[in-house]
Coordinates of N, CA and C in Angstrom, one line a residue:
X16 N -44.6 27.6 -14.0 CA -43.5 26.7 -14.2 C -44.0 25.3 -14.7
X17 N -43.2 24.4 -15.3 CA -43.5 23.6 -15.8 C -43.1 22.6 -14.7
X18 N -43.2 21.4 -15.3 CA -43.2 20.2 -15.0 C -41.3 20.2 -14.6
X19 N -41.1 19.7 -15.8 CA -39.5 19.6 -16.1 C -38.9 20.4 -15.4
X20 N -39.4 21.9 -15.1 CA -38.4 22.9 -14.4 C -38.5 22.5 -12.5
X21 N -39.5 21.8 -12.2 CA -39.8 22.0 -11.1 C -39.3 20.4 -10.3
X22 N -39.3 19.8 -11.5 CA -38.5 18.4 -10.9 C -36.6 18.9 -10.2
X23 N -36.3 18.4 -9.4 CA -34.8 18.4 -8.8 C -34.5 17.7 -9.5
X24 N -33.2 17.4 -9.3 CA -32.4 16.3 -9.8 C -31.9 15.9 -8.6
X25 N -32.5 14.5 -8.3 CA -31.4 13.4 -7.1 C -30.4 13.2 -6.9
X26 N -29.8 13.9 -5.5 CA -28.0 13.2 -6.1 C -28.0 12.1 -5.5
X27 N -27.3 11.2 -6.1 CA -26.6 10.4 -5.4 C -25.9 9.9 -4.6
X28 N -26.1 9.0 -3.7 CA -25.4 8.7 -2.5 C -24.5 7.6 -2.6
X29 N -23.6 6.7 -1.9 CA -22.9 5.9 -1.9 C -24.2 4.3 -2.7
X30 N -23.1 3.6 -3.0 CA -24.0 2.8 -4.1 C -24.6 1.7 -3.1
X31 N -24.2 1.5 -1.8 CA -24.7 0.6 -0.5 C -24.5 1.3 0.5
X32 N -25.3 2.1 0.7 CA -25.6 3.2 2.2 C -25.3 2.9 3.4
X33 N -26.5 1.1 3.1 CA -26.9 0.0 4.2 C -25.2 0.1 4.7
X34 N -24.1 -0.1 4.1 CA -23.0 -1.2 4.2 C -22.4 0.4 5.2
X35 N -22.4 1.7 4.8 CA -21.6 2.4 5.5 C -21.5 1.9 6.9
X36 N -20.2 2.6 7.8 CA -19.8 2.6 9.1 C -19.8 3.4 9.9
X37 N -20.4 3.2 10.9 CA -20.1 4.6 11.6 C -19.0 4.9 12.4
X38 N -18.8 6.2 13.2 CA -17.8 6.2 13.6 C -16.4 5.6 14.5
X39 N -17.4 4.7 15.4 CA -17.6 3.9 16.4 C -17.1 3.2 16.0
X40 N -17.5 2.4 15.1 CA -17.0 0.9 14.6 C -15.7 0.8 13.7
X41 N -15.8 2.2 12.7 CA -14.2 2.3 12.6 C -13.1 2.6 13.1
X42 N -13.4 3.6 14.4 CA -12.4 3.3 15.5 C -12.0 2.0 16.3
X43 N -13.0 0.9 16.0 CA -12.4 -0.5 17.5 C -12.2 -0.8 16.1
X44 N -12.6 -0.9 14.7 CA -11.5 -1.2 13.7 C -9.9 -1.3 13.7
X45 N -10.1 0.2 13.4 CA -8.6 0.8 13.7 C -7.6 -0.2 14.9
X46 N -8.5 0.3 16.4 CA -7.3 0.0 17.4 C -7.5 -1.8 17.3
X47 N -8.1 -2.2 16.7 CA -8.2 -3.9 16.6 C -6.9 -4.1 15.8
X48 N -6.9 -3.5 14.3 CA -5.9 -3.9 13.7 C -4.0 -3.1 14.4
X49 N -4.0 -1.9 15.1 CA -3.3 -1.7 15.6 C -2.6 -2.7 16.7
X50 N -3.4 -3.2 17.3 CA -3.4 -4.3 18.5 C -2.8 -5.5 17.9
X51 N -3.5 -6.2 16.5 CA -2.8 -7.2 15.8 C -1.2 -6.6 15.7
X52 N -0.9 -5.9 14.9 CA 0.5 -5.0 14.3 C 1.5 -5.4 15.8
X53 N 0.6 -4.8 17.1 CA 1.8 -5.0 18.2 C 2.0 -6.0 18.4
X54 N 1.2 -7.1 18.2 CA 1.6 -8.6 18.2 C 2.5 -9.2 18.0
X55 N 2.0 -8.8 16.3 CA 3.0 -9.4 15.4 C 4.4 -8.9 15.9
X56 N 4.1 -7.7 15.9 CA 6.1 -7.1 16.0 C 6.6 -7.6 16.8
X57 N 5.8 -8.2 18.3 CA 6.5 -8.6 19.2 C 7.2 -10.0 18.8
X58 N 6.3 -10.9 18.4 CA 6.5 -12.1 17.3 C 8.0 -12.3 16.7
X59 N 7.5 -11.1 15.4 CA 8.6 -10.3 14.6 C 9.7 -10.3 15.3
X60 N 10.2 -9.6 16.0 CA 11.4 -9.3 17.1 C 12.4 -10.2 17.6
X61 N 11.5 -11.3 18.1 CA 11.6 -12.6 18.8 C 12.4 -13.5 17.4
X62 N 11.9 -13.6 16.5 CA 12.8 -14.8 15.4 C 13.3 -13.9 14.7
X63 N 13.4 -12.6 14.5 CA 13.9 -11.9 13.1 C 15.6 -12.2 13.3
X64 N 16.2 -12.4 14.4 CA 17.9 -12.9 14.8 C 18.0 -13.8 14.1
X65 N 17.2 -15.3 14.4 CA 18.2 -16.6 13.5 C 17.4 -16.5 12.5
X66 N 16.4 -15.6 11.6 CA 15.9 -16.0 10.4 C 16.9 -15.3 9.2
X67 N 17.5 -13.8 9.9 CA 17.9 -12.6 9.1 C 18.9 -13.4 8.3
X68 N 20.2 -14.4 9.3 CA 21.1 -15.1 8.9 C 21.0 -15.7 7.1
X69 N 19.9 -16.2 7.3 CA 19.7 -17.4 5.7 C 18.8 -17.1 4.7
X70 N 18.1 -15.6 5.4 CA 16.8 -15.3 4.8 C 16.5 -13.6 4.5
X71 N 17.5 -13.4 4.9 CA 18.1 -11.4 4.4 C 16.9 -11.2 3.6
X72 N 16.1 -9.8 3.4 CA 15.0 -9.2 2.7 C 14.1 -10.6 2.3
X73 N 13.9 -11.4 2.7 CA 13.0 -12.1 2.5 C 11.4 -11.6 3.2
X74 N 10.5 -12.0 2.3 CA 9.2 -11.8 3.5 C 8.5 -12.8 4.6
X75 N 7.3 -12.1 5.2 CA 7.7 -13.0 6.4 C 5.9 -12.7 6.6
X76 N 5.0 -13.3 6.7 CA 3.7 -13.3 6.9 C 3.4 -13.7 8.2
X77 N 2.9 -13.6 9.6 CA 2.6 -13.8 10.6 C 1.5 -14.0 11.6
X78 N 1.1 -15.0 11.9 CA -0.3 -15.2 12.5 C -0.4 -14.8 14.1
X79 N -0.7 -13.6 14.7 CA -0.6 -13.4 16.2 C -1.0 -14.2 16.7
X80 N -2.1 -14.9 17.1 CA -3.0 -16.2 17.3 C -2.0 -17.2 17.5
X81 N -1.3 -17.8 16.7 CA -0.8 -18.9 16.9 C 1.0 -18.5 17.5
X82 N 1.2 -17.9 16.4 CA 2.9 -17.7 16.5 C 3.2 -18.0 15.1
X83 N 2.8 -19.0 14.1 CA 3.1 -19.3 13.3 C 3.3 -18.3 12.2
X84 N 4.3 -19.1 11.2 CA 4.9 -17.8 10.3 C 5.0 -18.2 9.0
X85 N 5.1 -17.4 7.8 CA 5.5 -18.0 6.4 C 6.2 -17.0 5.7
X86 N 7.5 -17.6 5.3 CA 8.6 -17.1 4.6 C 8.5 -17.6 3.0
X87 N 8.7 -16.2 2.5 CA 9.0 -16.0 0.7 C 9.8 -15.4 0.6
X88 N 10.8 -15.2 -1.0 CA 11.3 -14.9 -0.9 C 10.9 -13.4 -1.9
X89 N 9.8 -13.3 -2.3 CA 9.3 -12.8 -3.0 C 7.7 -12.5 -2.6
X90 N 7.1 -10.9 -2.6 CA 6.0 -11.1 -1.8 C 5.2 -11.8 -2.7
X91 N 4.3 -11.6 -3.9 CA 3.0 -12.8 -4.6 C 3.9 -14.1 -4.0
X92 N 5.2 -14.6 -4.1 CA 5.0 -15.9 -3.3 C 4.6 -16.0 -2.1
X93 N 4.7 -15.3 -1.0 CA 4.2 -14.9 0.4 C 2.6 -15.5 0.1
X94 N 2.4 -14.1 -0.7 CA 0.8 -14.4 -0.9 C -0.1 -15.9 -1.5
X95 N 0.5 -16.4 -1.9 CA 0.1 -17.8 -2.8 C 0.1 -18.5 -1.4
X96 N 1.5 -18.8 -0.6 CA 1.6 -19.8 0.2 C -0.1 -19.2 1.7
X97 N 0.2 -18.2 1.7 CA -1.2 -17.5 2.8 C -2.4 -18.0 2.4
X98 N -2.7 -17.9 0.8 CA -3.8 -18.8 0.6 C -4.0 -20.1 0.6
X99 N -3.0 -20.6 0.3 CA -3.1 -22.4 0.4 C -2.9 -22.7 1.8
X100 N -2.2 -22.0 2.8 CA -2.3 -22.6 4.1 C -3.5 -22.0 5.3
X101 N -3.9 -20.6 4.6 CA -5.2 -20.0 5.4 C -6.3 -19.5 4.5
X102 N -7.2 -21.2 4.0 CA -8.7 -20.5 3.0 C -9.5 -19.5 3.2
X103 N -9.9 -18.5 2.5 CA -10.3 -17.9 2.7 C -11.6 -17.8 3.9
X104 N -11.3 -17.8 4.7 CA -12.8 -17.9 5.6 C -13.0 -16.4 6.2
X105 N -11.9 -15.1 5.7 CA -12.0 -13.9 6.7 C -11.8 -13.8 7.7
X106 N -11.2 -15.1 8.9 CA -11.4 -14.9 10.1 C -9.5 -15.0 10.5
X107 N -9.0 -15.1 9.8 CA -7.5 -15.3 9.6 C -6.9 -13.8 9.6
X108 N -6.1 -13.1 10.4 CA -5.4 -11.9 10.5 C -3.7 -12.5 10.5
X109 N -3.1 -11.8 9.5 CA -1.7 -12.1 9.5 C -1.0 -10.7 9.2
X110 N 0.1 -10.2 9.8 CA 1.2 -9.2 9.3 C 2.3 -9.9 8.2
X111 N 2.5 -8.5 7.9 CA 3.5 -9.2 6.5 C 4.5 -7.7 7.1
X112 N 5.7 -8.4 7.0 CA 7.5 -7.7 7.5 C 8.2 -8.5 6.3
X113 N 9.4 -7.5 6.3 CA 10.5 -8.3 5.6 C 11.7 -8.1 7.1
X114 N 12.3 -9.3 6.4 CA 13.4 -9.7 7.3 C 14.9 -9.2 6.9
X115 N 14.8 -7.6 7.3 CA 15.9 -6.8 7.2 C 16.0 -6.1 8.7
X116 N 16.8 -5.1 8.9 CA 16.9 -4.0 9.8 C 15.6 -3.6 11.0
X117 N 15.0 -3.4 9.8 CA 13.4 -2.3 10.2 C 12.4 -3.0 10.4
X118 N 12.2 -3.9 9.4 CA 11.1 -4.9 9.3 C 10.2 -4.3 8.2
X119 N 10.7 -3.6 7.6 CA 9.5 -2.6 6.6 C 9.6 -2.8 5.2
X120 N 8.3 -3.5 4.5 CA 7.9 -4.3 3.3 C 8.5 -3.0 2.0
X121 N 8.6 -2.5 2.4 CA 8.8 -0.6 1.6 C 9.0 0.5 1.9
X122 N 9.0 1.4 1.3 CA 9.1 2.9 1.6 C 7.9 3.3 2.5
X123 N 8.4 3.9 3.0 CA 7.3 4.7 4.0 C 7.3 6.2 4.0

């Protein structure tokens, strides 16, 4: 055999290995962000009565942490006002609802 026949060919793996997760840590992922979601809704629940009045399918961005909230009437406006009032630092978790029936930004 030659040279060339006896070399493999390497496959390749993910392009940052280092960064994968293991199982573990994307489960307290998961129920972390699940845990946020019940927050919020509780939140959600609580003002969706006197907001629905003036603000029908509008959106609604929500910080569990505080209580505080931000209303668009359009989601990229949602999103613009989220950045100017929470800089990116990563450590900011907010739900996004619309202010109808369900509370549901879309089709599901």
């Amino acid at each position: 055999m030659t040279e060339s026949t006896q070399k493999r060919q390497v496959r390749r793996g993910r392009i940052f290995p280092e960064h994968q997760s293991n199982p573990e840590t994307r489960a307290r992922r998961i129920a972390q962000r699940q845990e946020l979601g019940k927050r919020c809704r509780q939140i959600f629940e609580q003002i969706r009565p006197q907001l629905m009045s003036n603000h029908y399918n509008w959106f609604i961005a929500i910080d569990a942490e505080t209580g505080n909230y931000l209303l668009d009437e359009k989601f990229d406006g949602l999103m613009q006002k989220v950045k100017v009032h929470y800089p990116s630092n990563g450590k900011v978790r907010l739900t996004a609802f619309r202010l109808n029936e369900d509370g549901y930004c879309g089709l599901i």
